[in-house]
Short mmCIF file of C-alpha atoms in Angstrom, two decimals:
data_model
loop_
_atom_site.label_atom_id
_atom_site.label_comp_id
_atom_site.label_asym_id
_atom_site.label_seq_id
_atom_site.Cartn_x
_atom_site.Cartn_y
_atom_site.Cartn_z
CA MET Y 9 -7.55 96.20 -21.92
CA VAL Y 10 -4.33 96.58 -19.99
CA THR Y 11 -2.25 93.51 -20.77
CA THR Y 12 0.80 94.28 -18.62
CA PRO Y 13 -0.19 96.10 -15.40
CA ALA Y 14 2.62 98.12 -13.89
CA GLU Y 15 3.29 99.10 -10.32
CA PRO Y 16 1.73 102.56 -9.80
CA SER Y 17 4.15 105.45 -9.40
CA PRO Y 18 3.36 107.00 -5.99
CA GLU Y 19 5.35 110.15 -6.78
CA TRP Y 20 2.94 111.12 -9.56
CA ASP Y 21 -0.25 109.55 -8.11
CA VAL Y 22 -0.84 107.48 -11.25
CA ALA Y 23 -3.07 105.00 -9.39
CA ALA Y 24 -5.87 107.55 -9.85
CA VAL Y 25 -5.98 106.74 -13.59
CA ASP Y 26 -7.83 103.80 -15.16
CA PRO Y 27 -6.21 103.12 -18.57
CA ASP Y 28 -9.31 101.37 -19.90
CA GLU Y 29 -11.55 104.31 -18.97
CA TYR Y 30 -9.08 106.70 -20.60
CA ALA Y 31 -8.92 104.57 -23.76
CA GLU Y 32 -12.71 104.68 -24.05
CA ARG Y 33 -12.67 108.48 -23.68
CA ILE Y 34 -10.24 108.98 -26.57
CA GLY Y 35 -11.73 106.26 -28.78
CA HIS Y 36 -8.78 103.86 -28.63
CA ARG Y 37 -9.98 100.34 -29.44
CA GLY Y 38 -6.64 98.51 -29.58
CA PRO Y 39 -4.64 96.75 -26.88
CA LEU Y 40 -2.86 98.62 -24.11
CA ARG Y 41 0.68 97.29 -24.24
CA PRO Y 42 4.02 98.88 -23.30
CA ASP Y 43 5.21 99.23 -26.89
CA LEU Y 44 5.74 101.93 -29.51
CA GLU Y 45 2.66 100.95 -31.49
CA THR Y 46 0.38 101.52 -28.48
CA PHE Y 47 2.19 104.71 -27.47
CA THR Y 48 1.70 106.10 -30.97
CA ALA Y 49 -1.94 105.03 -31.18
CA LEU Y 50 -2.80 106.59 -27.81
CA HIS Y 51 -1.00 109.82 -28.71
CA ARG Y 52 -2.82 110.10 -32.03
CA ALA Y 53 -6.22 109.30 -30.50
CA HIS Y 54 -5.79 111.77 -27.62
CA VAL Y 55 -4.89 114.67 -29.91
CA ALA Y 56 -7.84 113.86 -32.19
CA ALA Y 57 -10.36 113.58 -29.36
CA VAL Y 58 -9.34 116.09 -26.68
CA PRO Y 59 -8.88 119.80 -27.48
CA PHE Y 60 -6.36 122.08 -25.85
CA GLU Y 61 -8.27 124.69 -23.82
CA ASN Y 62 -7.86 127.12 -20.92
CA LEU Y 63 -11.54 127.74 -20.21
CA ASP Y 64 -11.29 126.93 -16.49
CA VAL Y 65 -8.71 129.72 -16.14
CA MET Y 66 -11.14 132.11 -17.83
CA LEU Y 67 -13.87 130.90 -15.47
CA GLY Y 68 -11.66 131.82 -12.51
CA ARG Y 69 -11.23 128.23 -11.40
CA GLY Y 70 -7.46 127.90 -11.74
CA PRO Y 71 -7.03 124.28 -12.87
CA ASP Y 72 -6.46 121.70 -10.14
CA ILE Y 73 -3.88 119.40 -11.73
CA GLY Y 74 -4.25 116.62 -9.18
CA LEU Y 75 -4.90 113.48 -11.21
CA PRO Y 76 -8.28 112.62 -9.60
CA THR Y 77 -9.55 116.06 -10.65
CA VAL Y 78 -7.98 115.82 -14.10
CA VAL Y 79 -9.53 112.40 -14.69
CA ASP Y 80 -12.95 113.69 -13.69
CA LYS Y 81 -12.64 116.73 -15.95
CA ILE Y 82 -11.11 115.26 -19.11
CA VAL Y 83 -12.15 111.61 -18.99
CA ARG Y 84 -15.58 111.72 -17.35
CA ARG Y 85 -16.86 115.20 -18.15
CA ARG Y 86 -15.22 115.12 -21.59
CA ARG Y 87 -13.57 118.52 -21.33
CA GLY Y 88 -10.16 119.48 -22.67
CA GLY Y 89 -7.25 120.97 -20.81
CA TYR Y 90 -3.84 122.57 -21.10
CA CYS Y 91 -0.38 121.03 -20.96
CA TYR Y 92 -0.16 120.15 -17.26
CA GLU Y 93 -3.54 118.44 -17.22
CA MET Y 94 -3.17 116.70 -20.57
CA ASN Y 95 0.39 115.46 -20.30
CA LEU Y 96 0.12 114.46 -16.64
CA LEU Y 97 -2.89 112.34 -17.60
CA PHE Y 98 -1.15 110.91 -20.66
CA ALA Y 99 2.03 110.11 -18.72
CA ALA Y 100 0.02 108.42 -15.97
CA VAL Y 101 -1.69 106.14 -18.48
CA LEU Y 102 1.66 105.23 -20.03
CA ASP Y 103 3.07 104.63 -16.57
CA ARG Y 104 0.17 102.33 -15.70
CA ILE Y 105 0.58 100.16 -18.82
CA GLY Y 106 4.31 99.79 -18.29
CA VAL Y 107 5.89 102.34 -20.64
CA PRO Y 108 9.04 103.88 -19.10
CA VAL Y 109 8.25 107.62 -19.02
CA ARG Y 110 9.64 110.87 -17.65
CA ARG Y 111 7.77 114.13 -17.21
CA SER Y 112 9.87 117.08 -18.37
CA LEU Y 113 9.20 120.76 -17.76
CA ILE Y 114 10.72 122.71 -20.65
CA ARG Y 115 10.88 126.17 -22.22
CA THR Y 116 8.69 127.38 -25.07
CA GLY Y 117 10.57 129.02 -27.93
CA ASP Y 118 14.35 129.25 -28.14
CA PRO Y 119 16.14 130.60 -25.04
CA LEU Y 120 19.01 131.84 -27.21
CA VAL Y 121 16.51 134.17 -28.90
CA HIS Y 122 14.21 135.00 -25.99
CA ALA Y 123 14.58 133.24 -22.64
CA ARG Y 124 11.34 132.10 -21.03
CA PRO Y 125 10.75 130.17 -17.80
CA ARG Y 126 10.21 126.42 -17.80
CA SER Y 127 6.46 126.42 -18.30
CA HIS Y 128 5.54 123.63 -20.73
CA LEU Y 129 5.21 119.98 -19.73
CA VAL Y 130 6.03 117.13 -22.12
CA VAL Y 131 6.49 113.38 -21.84
CA LEU Y 132 9.65 111.45 -22.74
CA ALA Y 133 9.36 107.69 -23.26
CA GLU Y 134 12.01 105.02 -23.68
CA LEU Y 135 10.92 102.42 -26.24
CA ASP Y 136 12.75 100.21 -28.73
CA GLY Y 137 16.08 101.50 -27.49
CA ARG Y 138 15.23 105.12 -28.32
CA THR Y 139 13.86 108.22 -26.61
CA TRP Y 140 10.53 109.51 -27.91
CA LEU Y 141 8.88 112.88 -27.30
CA GLY Y 142 5.18 112.75 -26.54
CA ASP Y 143 3.12 115.93 -26.25
CA VAL Y 144 -0.68 115.86 -26.28
CA GLY Y 145 -0.93 119.23 -24.52
CA PHE Y 146 0.56 121.88 -26.79
CA GLY Y 147 -2.42 122.51 -29.05
CA SER Y 148 -0.44 123.37 -32.17
CA GLY Y 149 1.77 120.34 -31.72
CA PRO Y 150 2.50 116.87 -33.04
CA SER Y 151 -0.17 114.21 -33.45
CA GLU Y 152 2.34 111.40 -32.93
CA PRO Y 153 5.54 110.86 -30.93
CA ILE Y 154 8.78 112.26 -32.36
CA PRO Y 155 12.15 110.48 -32.00
CA VAL Y 156 14.58 112.53 -29.93
CA ASP Y 157 17.87 110.74 -30.43
CA ARG Y 158 18.60 111.82 -33.99
CA GLU Y 159 17.75 114.80 -36.18
CA ALA Y 160 15.30 113.55 -38.79
CA ARG Y 161 12.08 114.82 -40.32
CA SER Y 162 8.87 113.50 -38.80
CA PRO Y 163 6.03 114.07 -41.32
CA GLN Y 164 2.58 113.87 -39.71
CA GLY Y 165 -0.23 114.51 -42.16
CA GLY Y 166 0.51 117.90 -43.69
CA TRP Y 167 2.75 118.97 -40.79
CA THR Y 168 6.44 118.19 -40.39
CA TYR Y 169 8.51 118.22 -37.18
CA ARG Y 170 12.01 117.41 -36.00
CA VAL Y 171 14.10 117.41 -32.83
CA THR Y 172 17.52 118.96 -33.41
CA GLU Y 173 20.88 117.72 -32.26
CA PRO Y 174 21.98 119.53 -29.06
CA PHE Y 175 22.96 123.16 -29.60
CA GLY Y 176 25.96 124.78 -27.92
CA ASP Y 177 23.96 125.08 -24.70
CA GLY Y 178 23.37 121.32 -24.70
CA ASP Y 179 19.62 121.60 -25.26
CA ARG Y 180 17.60 120.22 -28.18
CA ARG Y 181 15.03 122.28 -30.10
CA VAL Y 182 11.70 120.85 -31.19
CA GLN Y 183 10.87 122.49 -34.49
CA GLU Y 184 8.07 122.64 -37.05
CA LEU Y 185 8.57 123.27 -40.77
CA ARG Y 186 6.58 126.41 -41.64
CA GLY Y 187 6.78 128.05 -45.04
CA GLY Y 188 10.00 126.25 -45.86
CA ARG Y 189 11.70 127.32 -42.62
CA TRP Y 190 12.26 125.45 -39.37
CA GLU Y 191 10.73 127.34 -36.45
CA THR Y 192 11.38 126.37 -32.84
CA MET Y 193 8.27 125.44 -30.87
CA TYR Y 194 10.07 124.68 -27.63
CA THR Y 195 13.39 123.58 -26.15
CA LEU Y 196 14.03 120.29 -24.35
CA ILE Y 197 16.01 120.60 -21.13
CA PRO Y 198 17.77 117.66 -19.44
CA ASP Y 199 17.05 118.88 -15.89
CA ALA Y 200 14.93 116.58 -13.72
CA THR Y 201 11.29 117.53 -13.14
CA PHE Y 202 9.40 116.88 -9.89
CA PRO Y 203 5.70 117.27 -9.00
CA VAL Y 204 6.44 120.48 -7.08
CA ASP Y 205 7.96 122.01 -10.24
CA VAL Y 206 4.79 121.31 -12.20
CA ALA Y 207 2.57 122.62 -9.39
CA LEU Y 208 4.47 125.93 -9.27
CA ALA Y 209 4.43 126.25 -13.07
CA ASN Y 210 0.67 125.67 -13.11
CA GLU Y 211 0.15 128.28 -10.40
CA SER Y 212 2.11 130.88 -12.36
CA THR Y 213 0.54 130.02 -15.72
CA SER Y 214 -3.01 130.21 -14.39
CA THR Y 215 -2.67 133.34 -12.23
CA SER Y 216 0.20 135.58 -13.40
CA PRO Y 217 -1.00 138.78 -15.13
CA GLY Y 218 1.71 138.24 -17.74
CA SER Y 219 0.50 134.77 -18.68
CA PRO Y 220 -1.29 134.56 -22.06
CA PHE Y 221 -3.68 132.03 -20.55
CA VAL Y 222 -5.34 134.55 -18.22
CA LYS Y 223 -6.01 137.13 -20.96
CA ARG Y 224 -8.41 135.36 -23.33
CA PRO Y 225 -9.83 131.93 -24.15
CA ILE Y 226 -7.46 129.72 -26.12
CA VAL Y 227 -8.94 126.58 -27.68
CA VAL Y 228 -7.01 124.55 -30.26
CA LYS Y 229 -7.49 121.29 -32.11
CA ARG Y 230 -5.00 120.17 -34.77
CA GLY Y 231 -5.78 117.48 -37.33
CA PRO Y 232 -3.75 115.98 -40.19
CA ALA Y 233 -4.83 118.64 -42.71
CA SER Y 234 -5.77 121.72 -40.67
CA GLU Y 235 -5.88 123.30 -37.24
CA ARG Y 236 -8.85 125.04 -35.65
CA ARG Y 237 -7.90 127.79 -33.26
CA LEU Y 238 -10.22 129.97 -31.16
CA LEU Y 239 -8.38 132.94 -29.66
CA GLY Y 240 -10.74 135.25 -27.86
CA ARG Y 241 -13.59 135.75 -30.34
CA THR Y 242 -11.58 134.88 -33.46
CA LEU Y 243 -12.00 131.40 -34.93
CA THR Y 244 -9.22 130.56 -37.39
CA GLU Y 245 -8.60 127.54 -39.57
CA VAL Y 246 -4.89 127.18 -40.33
CA ARG Y 247 -3.44 124.85 -42.96
CA PRO Y 248 0.07 123.40 -43.18
CA ASP Y 249 0.95 125.63 -46.14
CA GLY Y 250 0.38 128.68 -43.94
CA SER Y 251 -2.92 129.74 -45.49
CA GLU Y 252 -5.77 130.48 -43.14
CA THR Y 253 -9.34 131.70 -42.89
CA ALA Y 254 -10.75 133.54 -39.91
CA LYS Y 255 -14.07 134.84 -38.65
CA GLU Y 256 -15.32 136.62 -35.57
CA ILE Y 257 -17.70 134.79 -33.25
CA ALA Y 258 -20.56 136.70 -31.65
CA ASP Y 259 -21.04 136.19 -27.93
CA VAL Y 260 -24.45 134.59 -28.49
CA ASP Y 261 -22.81 131.98 -30.75
CA TYR Y 262 -19.84 131.22 -28.51
CA ALA Y 263 -21.20 128.13 -26.77
CA ALA Y 264 -22.42 126.68 -30.06
CA THR Y 265 -19.01 127.28 -31.66
CA LEU Y 266 -17.24 125.46 -28.83
CA ALA Y 267 -19.61 122.54 -29.24
CA GLU Y 268 -19.52 122.35 -33.03
CA ALA Y 269 -15.85 123.11 -33.68
CA PHE Y 270 -14.25 121.52 -30.61
CA ASP Y 271 -16.86 119.17 -29.11
CA LEU Y 272 -16.78 121.16 -25.86
CA GLU Y 273 -19.94 121.68 -23.86
CA LEU Y 274 -20.32 124.66 -21.52
CA THR Y 275 -23.43 125.61 -19.62
CA GLU Y 276 -25.14 128.83 -20.66
CA ASP Y 277 -23.87 130.55 -17.53
CA GLU Y 278 -20.30 129.33 -18.13
CA ALA Y 279 -20.37 130.59 -21.72
CA LYS Y 280 -21.54 134.01 -20.52
CA LEU Y 281 -18.71 134.18 -17.97
CA VAL Y 282 -16.13 133.25 -20.61
CA THR Y 283 -17.29 135.83 -23.14
CA ALA Y 284 -17.57 138.50 -20.45
CA ALA Y 285 -13.86 137.98 -19.73
CA ILE Y 286 -12.77 138.53 -23.35
CA PRO Y 287 -11.35 142.02 -23.96
CA HIS Y 288 -12.79 144.04 -26.82
CA PRO Y 289 -10.51 145.80 -29.36
CA SER Y 290 -10.97 149.05 -27.49
CA ASP Y 291 -9.63 147.46 -24.31
CA ALA Y 292 -5.97 147.17 -23.42
CA ALA Y 293 -3.78 145.24 -25.84
CA LEU Y 294 -3.91 141.48 -25.39
CA GLY Y 295 -0.18 140.91 -25.54
#
């Protein structure tokens, strides 16, 4: 139960979220306190229980990221979501239990290598005199918060992450250790983020022809020892050492695969619409 209720943040409509209902959805049985232990436990439980997925985009619905709709979808109907839905929900819960949080719209990859627009939403929390990165909406991302204020390894199961010291441009890179090399997942930006920024990013991500999320289903769930990833019709299991196994999923088995591998339930009609939207190898390149 919530032990320290906080004043709702009207800017982000957090009053729409019931922390106890959310905790039940993700299987969190501990207290809901504004401390690092609770923040970490909620982060870990969310990533374990709720898959990253863009199926509403493939169904032509264009996700409504208003919190009442997000709560109904993820908490009550037990679906997954992508970064705006997942991290807005997560931040709202933290806000409600009294954790000082900021929503931050950042860039995927490294802008010094290939500049991309600010299109990924993360959560930054201030606890125990430090800044912590929370991200339950990346798919192939951390299971637990990562400290931002100093460059140190953050081992999480078989995966290892770090947040770099600021580069020459003043931004920090969030990196994962892959095959002995640090690879940048995304870049933290100090600019303020407002609800209108997130709304515009969601609109572009869910409708732009250049967005990867409109081209094929993307469903991801990462655990301590492996990651399951469904891209189009290809189901892949990836391990921290870089090894992987993959298989193609027939259209008739698609709904069952979503249920068995990701605990996602689609109706028969929804599954047909999703598979009908997946390009075949003979179609244009996926990009």
